[in-house]
CSV table of C-alpha atoms in Angstrom, one decimal:
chain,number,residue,atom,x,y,z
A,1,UNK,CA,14.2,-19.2,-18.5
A,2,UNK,CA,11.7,-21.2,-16.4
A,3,UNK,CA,9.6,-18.6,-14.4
A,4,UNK,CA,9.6,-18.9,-10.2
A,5,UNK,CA,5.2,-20.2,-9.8
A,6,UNK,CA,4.3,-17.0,-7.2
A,7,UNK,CA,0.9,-16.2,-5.3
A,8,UNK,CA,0.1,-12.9,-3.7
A,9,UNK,CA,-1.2,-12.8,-0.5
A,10,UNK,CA,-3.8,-9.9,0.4
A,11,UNK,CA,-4.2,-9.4,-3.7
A,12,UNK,CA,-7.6,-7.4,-3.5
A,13,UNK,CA,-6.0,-4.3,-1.7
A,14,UNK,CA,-4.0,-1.5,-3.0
A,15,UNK,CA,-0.6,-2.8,-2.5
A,16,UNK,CA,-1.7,-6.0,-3.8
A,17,UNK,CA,-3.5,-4.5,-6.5
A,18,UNK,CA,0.1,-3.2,-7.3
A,19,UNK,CA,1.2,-6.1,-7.2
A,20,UNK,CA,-0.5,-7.7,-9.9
A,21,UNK,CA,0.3,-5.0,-12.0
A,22,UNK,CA,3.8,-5.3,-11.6
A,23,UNK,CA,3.6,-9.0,-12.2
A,24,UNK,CA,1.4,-9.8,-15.0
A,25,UNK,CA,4.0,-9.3,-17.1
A,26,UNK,CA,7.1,-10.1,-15.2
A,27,UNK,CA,10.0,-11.9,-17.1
A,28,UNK,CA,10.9,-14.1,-14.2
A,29,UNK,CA,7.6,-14.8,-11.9
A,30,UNK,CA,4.8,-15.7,-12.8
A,31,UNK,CA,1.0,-15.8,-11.0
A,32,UNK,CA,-0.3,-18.7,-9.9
A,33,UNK,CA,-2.4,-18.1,-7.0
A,34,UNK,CA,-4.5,-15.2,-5.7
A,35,UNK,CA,-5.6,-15.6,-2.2
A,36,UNK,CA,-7.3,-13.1,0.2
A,37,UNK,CA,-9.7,-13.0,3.2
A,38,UNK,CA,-12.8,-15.4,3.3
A,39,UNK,CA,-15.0,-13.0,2.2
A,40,UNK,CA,-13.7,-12.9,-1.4
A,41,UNK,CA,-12.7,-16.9,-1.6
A,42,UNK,CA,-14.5,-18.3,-4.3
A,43,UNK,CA,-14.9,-15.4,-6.3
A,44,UNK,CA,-13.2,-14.6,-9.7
A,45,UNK,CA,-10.1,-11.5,-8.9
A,46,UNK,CA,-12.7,-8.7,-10.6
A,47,UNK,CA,-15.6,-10.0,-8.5
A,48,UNK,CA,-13.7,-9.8,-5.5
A,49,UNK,CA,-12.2,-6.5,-6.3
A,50,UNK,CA,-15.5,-5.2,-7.5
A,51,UNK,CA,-15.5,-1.3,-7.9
A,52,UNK,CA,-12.6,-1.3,-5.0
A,53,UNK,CA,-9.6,-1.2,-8.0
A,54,UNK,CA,-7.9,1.8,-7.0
A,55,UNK,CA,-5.2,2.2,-9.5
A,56,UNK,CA,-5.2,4.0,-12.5
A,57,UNK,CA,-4.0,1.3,-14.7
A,58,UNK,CA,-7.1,-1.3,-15.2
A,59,UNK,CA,-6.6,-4.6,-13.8
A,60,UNK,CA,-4.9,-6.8,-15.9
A,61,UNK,CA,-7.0,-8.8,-18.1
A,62,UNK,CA,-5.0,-12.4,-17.4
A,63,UNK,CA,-6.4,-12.3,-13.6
A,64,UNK,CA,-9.8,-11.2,-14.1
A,65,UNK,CA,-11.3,-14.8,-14.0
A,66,UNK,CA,-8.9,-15.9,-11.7
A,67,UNK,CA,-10.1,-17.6,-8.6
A,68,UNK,CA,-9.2,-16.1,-5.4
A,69,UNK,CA,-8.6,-18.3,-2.8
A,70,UNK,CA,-8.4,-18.2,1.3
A,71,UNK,CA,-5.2,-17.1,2.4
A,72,UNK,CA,-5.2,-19.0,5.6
A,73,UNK,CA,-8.4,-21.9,5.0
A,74,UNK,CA,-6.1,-22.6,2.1
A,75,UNK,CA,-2.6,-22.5,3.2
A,76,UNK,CA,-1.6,-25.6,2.3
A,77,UNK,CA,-2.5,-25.3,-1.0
A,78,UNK,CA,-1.5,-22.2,-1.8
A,79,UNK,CA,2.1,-23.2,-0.3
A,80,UNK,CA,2.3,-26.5,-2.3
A,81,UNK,CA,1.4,-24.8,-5.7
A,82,UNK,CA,4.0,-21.4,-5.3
A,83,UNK,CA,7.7,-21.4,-4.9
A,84,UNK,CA,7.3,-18.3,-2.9
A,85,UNK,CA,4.5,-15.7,-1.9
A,86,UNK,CA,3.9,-11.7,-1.4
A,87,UNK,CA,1.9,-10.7,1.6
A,88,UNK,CA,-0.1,-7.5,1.5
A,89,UNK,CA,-2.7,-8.3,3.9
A,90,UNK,CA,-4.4,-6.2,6.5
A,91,UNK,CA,-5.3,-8.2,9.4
A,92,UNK,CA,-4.1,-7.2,13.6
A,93,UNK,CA,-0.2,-7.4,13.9
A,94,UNK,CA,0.2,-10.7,15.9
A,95,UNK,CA,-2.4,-12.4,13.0
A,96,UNK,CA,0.1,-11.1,10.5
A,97,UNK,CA,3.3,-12.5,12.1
A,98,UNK,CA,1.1,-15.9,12.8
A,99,UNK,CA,0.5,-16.3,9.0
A,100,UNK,CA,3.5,-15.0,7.9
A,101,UNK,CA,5.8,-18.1,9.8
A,102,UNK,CA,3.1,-20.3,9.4
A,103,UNK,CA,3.9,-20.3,5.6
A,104,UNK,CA,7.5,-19.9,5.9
A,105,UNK,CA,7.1,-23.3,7.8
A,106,UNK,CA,5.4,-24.9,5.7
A,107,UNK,CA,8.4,-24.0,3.5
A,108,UNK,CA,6.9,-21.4,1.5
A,109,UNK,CA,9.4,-18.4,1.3
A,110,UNK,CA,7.6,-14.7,1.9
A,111,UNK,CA,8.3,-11.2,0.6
A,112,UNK,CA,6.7,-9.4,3.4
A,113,UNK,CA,5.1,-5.7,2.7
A,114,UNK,CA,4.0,-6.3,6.2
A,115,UNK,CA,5.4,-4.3,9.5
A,116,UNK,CA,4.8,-7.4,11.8
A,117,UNK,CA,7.9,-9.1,11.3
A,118,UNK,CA,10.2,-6.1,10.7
A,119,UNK,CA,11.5,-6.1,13.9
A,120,UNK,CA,11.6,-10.3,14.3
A,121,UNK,CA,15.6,-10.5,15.3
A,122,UNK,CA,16.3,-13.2,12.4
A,123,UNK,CA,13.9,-11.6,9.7
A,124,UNK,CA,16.0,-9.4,7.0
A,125,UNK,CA,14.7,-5.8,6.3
A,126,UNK,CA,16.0,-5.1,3.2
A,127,UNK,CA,16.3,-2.4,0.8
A,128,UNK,CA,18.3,-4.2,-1.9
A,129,UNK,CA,20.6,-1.6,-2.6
A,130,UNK,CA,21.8,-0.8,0.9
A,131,UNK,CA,21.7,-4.2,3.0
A,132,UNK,CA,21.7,-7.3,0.6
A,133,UNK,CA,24.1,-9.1,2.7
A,134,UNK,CA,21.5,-8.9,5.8
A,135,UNK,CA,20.0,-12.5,3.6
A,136,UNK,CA,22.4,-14.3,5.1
A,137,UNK,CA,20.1,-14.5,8.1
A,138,UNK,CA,18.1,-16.4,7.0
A,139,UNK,CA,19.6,-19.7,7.2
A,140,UNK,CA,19.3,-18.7,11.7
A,141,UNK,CA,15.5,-18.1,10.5
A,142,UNK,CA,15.0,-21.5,8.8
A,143,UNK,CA,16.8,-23.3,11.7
A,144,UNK,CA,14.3,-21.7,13.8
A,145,UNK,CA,11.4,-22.1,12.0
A,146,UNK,CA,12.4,-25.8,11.2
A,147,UNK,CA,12.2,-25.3,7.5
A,148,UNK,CA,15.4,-25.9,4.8
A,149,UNK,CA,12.9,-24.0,2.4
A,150,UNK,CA,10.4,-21.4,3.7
A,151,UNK,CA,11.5,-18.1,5.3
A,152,UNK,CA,10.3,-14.8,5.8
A,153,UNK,CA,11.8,-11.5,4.1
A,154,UNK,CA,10.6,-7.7,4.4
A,155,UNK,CA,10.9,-4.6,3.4
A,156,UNK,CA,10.7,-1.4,5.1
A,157,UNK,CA,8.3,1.4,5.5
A,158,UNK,CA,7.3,3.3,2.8
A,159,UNK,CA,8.5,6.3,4.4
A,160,UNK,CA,12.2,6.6,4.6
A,161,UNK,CA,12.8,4.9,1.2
A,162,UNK,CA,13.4,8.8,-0.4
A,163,UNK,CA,16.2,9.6,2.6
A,164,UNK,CA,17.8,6.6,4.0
A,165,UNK,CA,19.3,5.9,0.2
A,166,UNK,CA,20.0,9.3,-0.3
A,167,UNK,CA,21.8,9.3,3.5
A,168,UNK,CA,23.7,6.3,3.2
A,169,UNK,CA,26.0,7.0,0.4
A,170,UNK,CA,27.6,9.7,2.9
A,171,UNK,CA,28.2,7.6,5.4
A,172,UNK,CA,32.4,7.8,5.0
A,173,UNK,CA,31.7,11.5,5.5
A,174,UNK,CA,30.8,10.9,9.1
A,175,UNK,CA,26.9,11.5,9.4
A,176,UNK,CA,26.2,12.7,12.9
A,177,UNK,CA,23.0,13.2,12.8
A,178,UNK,CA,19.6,13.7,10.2
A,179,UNK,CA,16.1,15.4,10.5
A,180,UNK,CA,13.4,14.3,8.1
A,181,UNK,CA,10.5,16.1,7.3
A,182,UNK,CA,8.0,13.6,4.8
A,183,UNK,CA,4.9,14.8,2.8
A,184,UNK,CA,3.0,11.7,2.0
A,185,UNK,CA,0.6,10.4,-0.5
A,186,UNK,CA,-2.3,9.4,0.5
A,187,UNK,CA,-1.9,6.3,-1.6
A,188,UNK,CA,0.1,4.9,1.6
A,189,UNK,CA,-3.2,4.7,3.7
A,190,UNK,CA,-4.8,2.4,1.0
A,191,UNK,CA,-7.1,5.3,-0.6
A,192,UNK,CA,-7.4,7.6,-3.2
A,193,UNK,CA,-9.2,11.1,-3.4
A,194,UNK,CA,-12.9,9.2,-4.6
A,195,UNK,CA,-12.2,7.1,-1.7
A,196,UNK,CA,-10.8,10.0,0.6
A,197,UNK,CA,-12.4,13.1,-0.5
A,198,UNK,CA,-11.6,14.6,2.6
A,199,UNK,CA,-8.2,14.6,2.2
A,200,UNK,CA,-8.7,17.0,-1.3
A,201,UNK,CA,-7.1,20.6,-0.1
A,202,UNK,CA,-6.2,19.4,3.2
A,203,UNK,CA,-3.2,18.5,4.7
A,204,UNK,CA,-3.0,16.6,8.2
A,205,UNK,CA,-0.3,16.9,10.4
A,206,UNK,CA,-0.3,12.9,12.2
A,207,UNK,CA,0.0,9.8,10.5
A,208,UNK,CA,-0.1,7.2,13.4
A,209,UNK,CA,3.1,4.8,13.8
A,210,UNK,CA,4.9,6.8,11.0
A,211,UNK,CA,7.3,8.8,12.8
A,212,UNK,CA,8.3,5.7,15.2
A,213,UNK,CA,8.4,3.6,11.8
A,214,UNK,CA,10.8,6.3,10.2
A,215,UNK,CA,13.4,6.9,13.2
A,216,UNK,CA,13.3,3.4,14.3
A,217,UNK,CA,13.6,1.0,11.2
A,218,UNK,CA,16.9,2.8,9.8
A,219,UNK,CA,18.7,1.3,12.8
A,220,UNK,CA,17.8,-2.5,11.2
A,221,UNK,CA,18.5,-2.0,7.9
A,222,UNK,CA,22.3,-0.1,9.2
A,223,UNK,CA,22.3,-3.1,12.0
A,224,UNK,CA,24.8,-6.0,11.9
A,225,UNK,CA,24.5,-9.6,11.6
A,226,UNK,CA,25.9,-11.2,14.9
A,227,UNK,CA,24.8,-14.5,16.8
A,228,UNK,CA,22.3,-15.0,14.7
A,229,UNK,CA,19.9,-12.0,14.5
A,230,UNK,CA,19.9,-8.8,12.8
A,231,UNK,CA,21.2,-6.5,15.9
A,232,UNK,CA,20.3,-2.6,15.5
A,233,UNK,CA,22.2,0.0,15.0
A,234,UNK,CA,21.6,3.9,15.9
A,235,UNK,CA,24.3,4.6,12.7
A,236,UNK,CA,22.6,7.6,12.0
A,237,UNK,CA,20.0,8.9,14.9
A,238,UNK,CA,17.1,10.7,13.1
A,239,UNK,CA,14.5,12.5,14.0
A,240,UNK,CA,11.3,12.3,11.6
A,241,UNK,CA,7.9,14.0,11.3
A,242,UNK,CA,5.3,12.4,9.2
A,243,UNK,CA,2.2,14.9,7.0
A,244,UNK,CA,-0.4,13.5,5.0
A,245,UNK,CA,-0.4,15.9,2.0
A,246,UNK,CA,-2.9,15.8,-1.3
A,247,UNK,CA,-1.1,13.7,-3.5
A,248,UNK,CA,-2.2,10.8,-5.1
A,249,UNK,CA,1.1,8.6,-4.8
A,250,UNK,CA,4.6,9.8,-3.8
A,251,UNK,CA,6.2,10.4,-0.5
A,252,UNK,CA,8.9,13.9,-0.5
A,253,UNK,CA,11.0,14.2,2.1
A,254,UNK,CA,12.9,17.3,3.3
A,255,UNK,CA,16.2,16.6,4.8
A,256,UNK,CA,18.4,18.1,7.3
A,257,UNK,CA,22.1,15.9,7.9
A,258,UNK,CA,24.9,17.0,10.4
A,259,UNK,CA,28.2,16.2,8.8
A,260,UNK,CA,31.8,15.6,10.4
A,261,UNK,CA,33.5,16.1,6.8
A,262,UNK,CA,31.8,18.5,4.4
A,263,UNK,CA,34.0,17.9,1.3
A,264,UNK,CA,31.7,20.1,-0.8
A,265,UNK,CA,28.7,19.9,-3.0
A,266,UNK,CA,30.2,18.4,-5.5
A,267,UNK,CA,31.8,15.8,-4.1
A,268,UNK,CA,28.2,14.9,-2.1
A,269,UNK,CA,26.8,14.8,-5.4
A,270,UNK,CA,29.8,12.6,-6.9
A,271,UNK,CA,28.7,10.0,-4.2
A,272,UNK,CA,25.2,10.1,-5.4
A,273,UNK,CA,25.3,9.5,-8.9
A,274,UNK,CA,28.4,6.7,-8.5
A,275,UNK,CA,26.2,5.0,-5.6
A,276,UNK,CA,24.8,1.5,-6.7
A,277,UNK,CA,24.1,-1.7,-4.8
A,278,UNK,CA,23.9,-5.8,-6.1
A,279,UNK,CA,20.5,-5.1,-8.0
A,280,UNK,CA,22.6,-2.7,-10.6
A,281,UNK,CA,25.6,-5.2,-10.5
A,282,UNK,CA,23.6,-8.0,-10.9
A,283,UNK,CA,21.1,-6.2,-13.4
A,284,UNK,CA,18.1,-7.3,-11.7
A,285,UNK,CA,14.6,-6.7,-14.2
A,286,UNK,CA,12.9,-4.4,-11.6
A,287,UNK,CA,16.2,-2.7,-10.9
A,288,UNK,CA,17.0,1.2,-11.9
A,289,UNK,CA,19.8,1.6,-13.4
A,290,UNK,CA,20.4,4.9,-11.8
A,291,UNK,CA,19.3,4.4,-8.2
A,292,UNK,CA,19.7,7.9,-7.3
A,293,UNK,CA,19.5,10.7,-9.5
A,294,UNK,CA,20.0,14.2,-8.6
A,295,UNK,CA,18.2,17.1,-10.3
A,296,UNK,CA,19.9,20.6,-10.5
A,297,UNK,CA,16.8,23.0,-10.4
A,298,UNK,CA,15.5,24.5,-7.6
A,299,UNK,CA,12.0,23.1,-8.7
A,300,UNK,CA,12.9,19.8,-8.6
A,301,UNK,CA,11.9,17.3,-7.5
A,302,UNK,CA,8.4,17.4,-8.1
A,303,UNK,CA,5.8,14.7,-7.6
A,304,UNK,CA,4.2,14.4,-10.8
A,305,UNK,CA,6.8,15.0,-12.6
A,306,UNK,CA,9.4,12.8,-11.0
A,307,UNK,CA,7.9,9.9,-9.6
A,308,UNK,CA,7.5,7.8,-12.2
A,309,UNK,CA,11.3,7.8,-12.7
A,310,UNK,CA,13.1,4.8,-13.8
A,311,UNK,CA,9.3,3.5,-13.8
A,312,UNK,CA,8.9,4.4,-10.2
A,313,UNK,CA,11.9,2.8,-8.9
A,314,UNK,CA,14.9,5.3,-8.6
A,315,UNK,CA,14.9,8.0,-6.0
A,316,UNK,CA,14.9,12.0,-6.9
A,317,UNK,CA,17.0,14.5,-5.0
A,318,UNK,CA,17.4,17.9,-5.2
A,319,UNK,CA,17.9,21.5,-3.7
A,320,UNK,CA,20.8,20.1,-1.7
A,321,UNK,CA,22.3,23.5,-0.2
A,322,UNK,CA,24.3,24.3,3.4
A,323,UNK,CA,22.2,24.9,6.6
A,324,UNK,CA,22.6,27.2,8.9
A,325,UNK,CA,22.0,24.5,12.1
A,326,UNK,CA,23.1,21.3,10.2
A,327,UNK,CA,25.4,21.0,7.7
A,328,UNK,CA,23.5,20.4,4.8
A,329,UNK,CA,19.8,19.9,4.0
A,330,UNK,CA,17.9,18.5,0.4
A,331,UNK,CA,14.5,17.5,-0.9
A,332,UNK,CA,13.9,13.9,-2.2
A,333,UNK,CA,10.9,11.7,-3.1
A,334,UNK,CA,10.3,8.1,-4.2
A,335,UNK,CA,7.3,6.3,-5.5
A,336,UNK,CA,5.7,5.1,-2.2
A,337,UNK,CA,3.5,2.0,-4.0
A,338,UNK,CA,6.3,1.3,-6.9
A,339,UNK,CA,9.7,1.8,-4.8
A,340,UNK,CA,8.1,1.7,-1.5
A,341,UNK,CA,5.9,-1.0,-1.4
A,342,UNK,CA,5.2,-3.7,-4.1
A,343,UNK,CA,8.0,-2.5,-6.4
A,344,UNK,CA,10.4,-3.1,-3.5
A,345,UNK,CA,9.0,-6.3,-2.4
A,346,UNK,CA,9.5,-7.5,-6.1
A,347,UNK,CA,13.3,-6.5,-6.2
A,348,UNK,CA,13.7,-7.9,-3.2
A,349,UNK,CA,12.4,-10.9,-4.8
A,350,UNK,CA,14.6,-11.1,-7.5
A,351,UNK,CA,17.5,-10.3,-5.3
A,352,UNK,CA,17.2,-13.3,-3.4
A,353,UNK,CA,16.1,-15.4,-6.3
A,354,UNK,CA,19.6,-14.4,-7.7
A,355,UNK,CA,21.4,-15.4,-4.8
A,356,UNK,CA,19.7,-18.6,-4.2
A,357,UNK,CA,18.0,-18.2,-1.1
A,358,UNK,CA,14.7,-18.9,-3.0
A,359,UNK,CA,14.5,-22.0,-5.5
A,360,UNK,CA,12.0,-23.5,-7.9
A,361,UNK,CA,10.2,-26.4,-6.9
């Protein structure tokens, strides 16, 4: 098949670092532009980079002599040459939103990694096995934006990607209410331990915006389409707290859920390993074909041994038990750079190339 011509936006950090990883050898997209701030224009990707390549997988050898290019001195370019884009940047909130539309109306479509446009009425959240149909938005987007082309797409926070899949597939069993404990990599703050020693035998107890992020952003991606927007909704109210833990990459969360029907373990584990969404159906190439996959020993999940699942994009659950205060309570973890960040923004890619919301020029 012809590939989709794609640029990364914010390609010198971590998440877009993971990016080109993911992409270098991608059966359907294919590379075309790297663009970041205008400090590393002009330079080749490994100049820019220089010793700041924080994965553990070398860079891949096809972008080294790659020229990066302005992401916003260069718009224009960079929007005429792509049939779509993924933004990574880190830039001030209302800079990100700014550049973010001002692509999508130049009718350059945009898979978001980005918080600023997560709560933008008309701009989809999606995780692509829970809220697909929330794409159909999009055409309210466009007619806002004046574009029949360019849009704006986005995925949530890397922190509730472990518990909000492994919540919603009890929904018919009436969830009440959920408590979500996360342990999280430090990988999510851009770092590793060379860059962030002091984060080696330490754990910290705040990660700023993550707890609003994790309590708040489930009501979108369980929210309705009506007049237009994405409306919220408080299906399942949660209460979160967020711990930076010493892990290289991984986010585990411990969950508490409040049941009106407790049919049993078994059946609650029935519901997990049947549960599947449009990228399984449609066999999407970034797609897990498991999405959830629960293990029976009680030491397990672990993070190094589990988060490279399904190559980091299937979600681990385990120690699911009664509670004393809730109904039940379980562990799960998901990759929070594969699943949770560029891997997801790739899916979510493919999901909407699939449905033809984004098209080749």
């Amino acid at each position: 098949m012809e590939k989709y011509s794609v640029g990364i936006i914010g390609a010198t950090g971590m998440v877009g670092q993971r990016f080109a990883l993911l992409l270098a050898e991608h059966p359907w997209f294919d590379v075309k532009v790297m663009a970041a701030s205008a400090r590393s224009a002009g330079k080749t990707y490994k100049e820019a980079v220089g010793k700041r390549w924080l994965l553990a997988d070398p860079m891949p050898a096809k972008f080294e002599n790659m020229i990066v290019m302005d992401a916003t001195a260069d718009m224009k370019t960079i929007a005429g040459a792509v049939d779509f884009v993924f933004c990574a940047v880190d830039m001030p909130k209302a800079e990100i939103k700014a550049l973010e539309e001002a692509y999508a109306s130049l009718g350059c479509p945009v898979m978001s990694n980005n918080s600023a446009n997560r709560f933008t009425p008309d701009v989809p959240m999606i995780i692509p096995e829970i809220n697909a149909d929330h794409a159909e938005v999009i055409k309210y987007q466009q007619k806002r934006l004046g574009t029949d082309k360019g849009f704006i797409a986005v995925k949530s926070n890397c922190s509730l990607q472990s518990y909000v899949p492994a919540i919603h597939p009890l929904l018919p069993l009436g969830v009440e209410r959920a408590l979500a404990c996360t342990y999280q990599a430090i990988s999510g703050a851009g770092k590793n331990f060379n860059t962030w020693p002091e984060m080696i035998d330490n754990v910290i107890p705040y990660i700023g915006g993550e707890e609003e992020k994790s309590e708040q952003e489930p009501t979108k991606i369980w929210g309705v389409l009506e007049d237009g927007v994405i409306k919220p909704r408080n299906t399942v109210p949660i209460t979160a707290q967020c711990i930076r833990v010493p892990v290289s990459d991984g986010h585990m969360a411990a969950v508490f859920v409040k049941l009106e029907n407790n049919p049993g373990m078994d059946e609650i584990k029935r519901l997990w390993a049947e549960f599947a969404g449009e990228p399984q159906k449609l066999g999407l190439p970034s797609a897990p074909a498991q999405y959830i996959h629960y293990f029976e020993e009680d030491n397990r999940p672990q993070t190094n041994m589990d988060r490279m699942l399904e190559k980091g994009m299937a979600v681990s659950v385990g120690r699911l038990r009664e509670d004393s205060q809730y109904t039940i309570k379980f562990v799960c973890l998901s990759h929070n750079t594969l699943r949770g960040a560029a891997g997801g923004g790739v899916l979510m890619a493919e999901l909407l190339c699939a449905k033809g919301y984004i098209k080749r020029s």
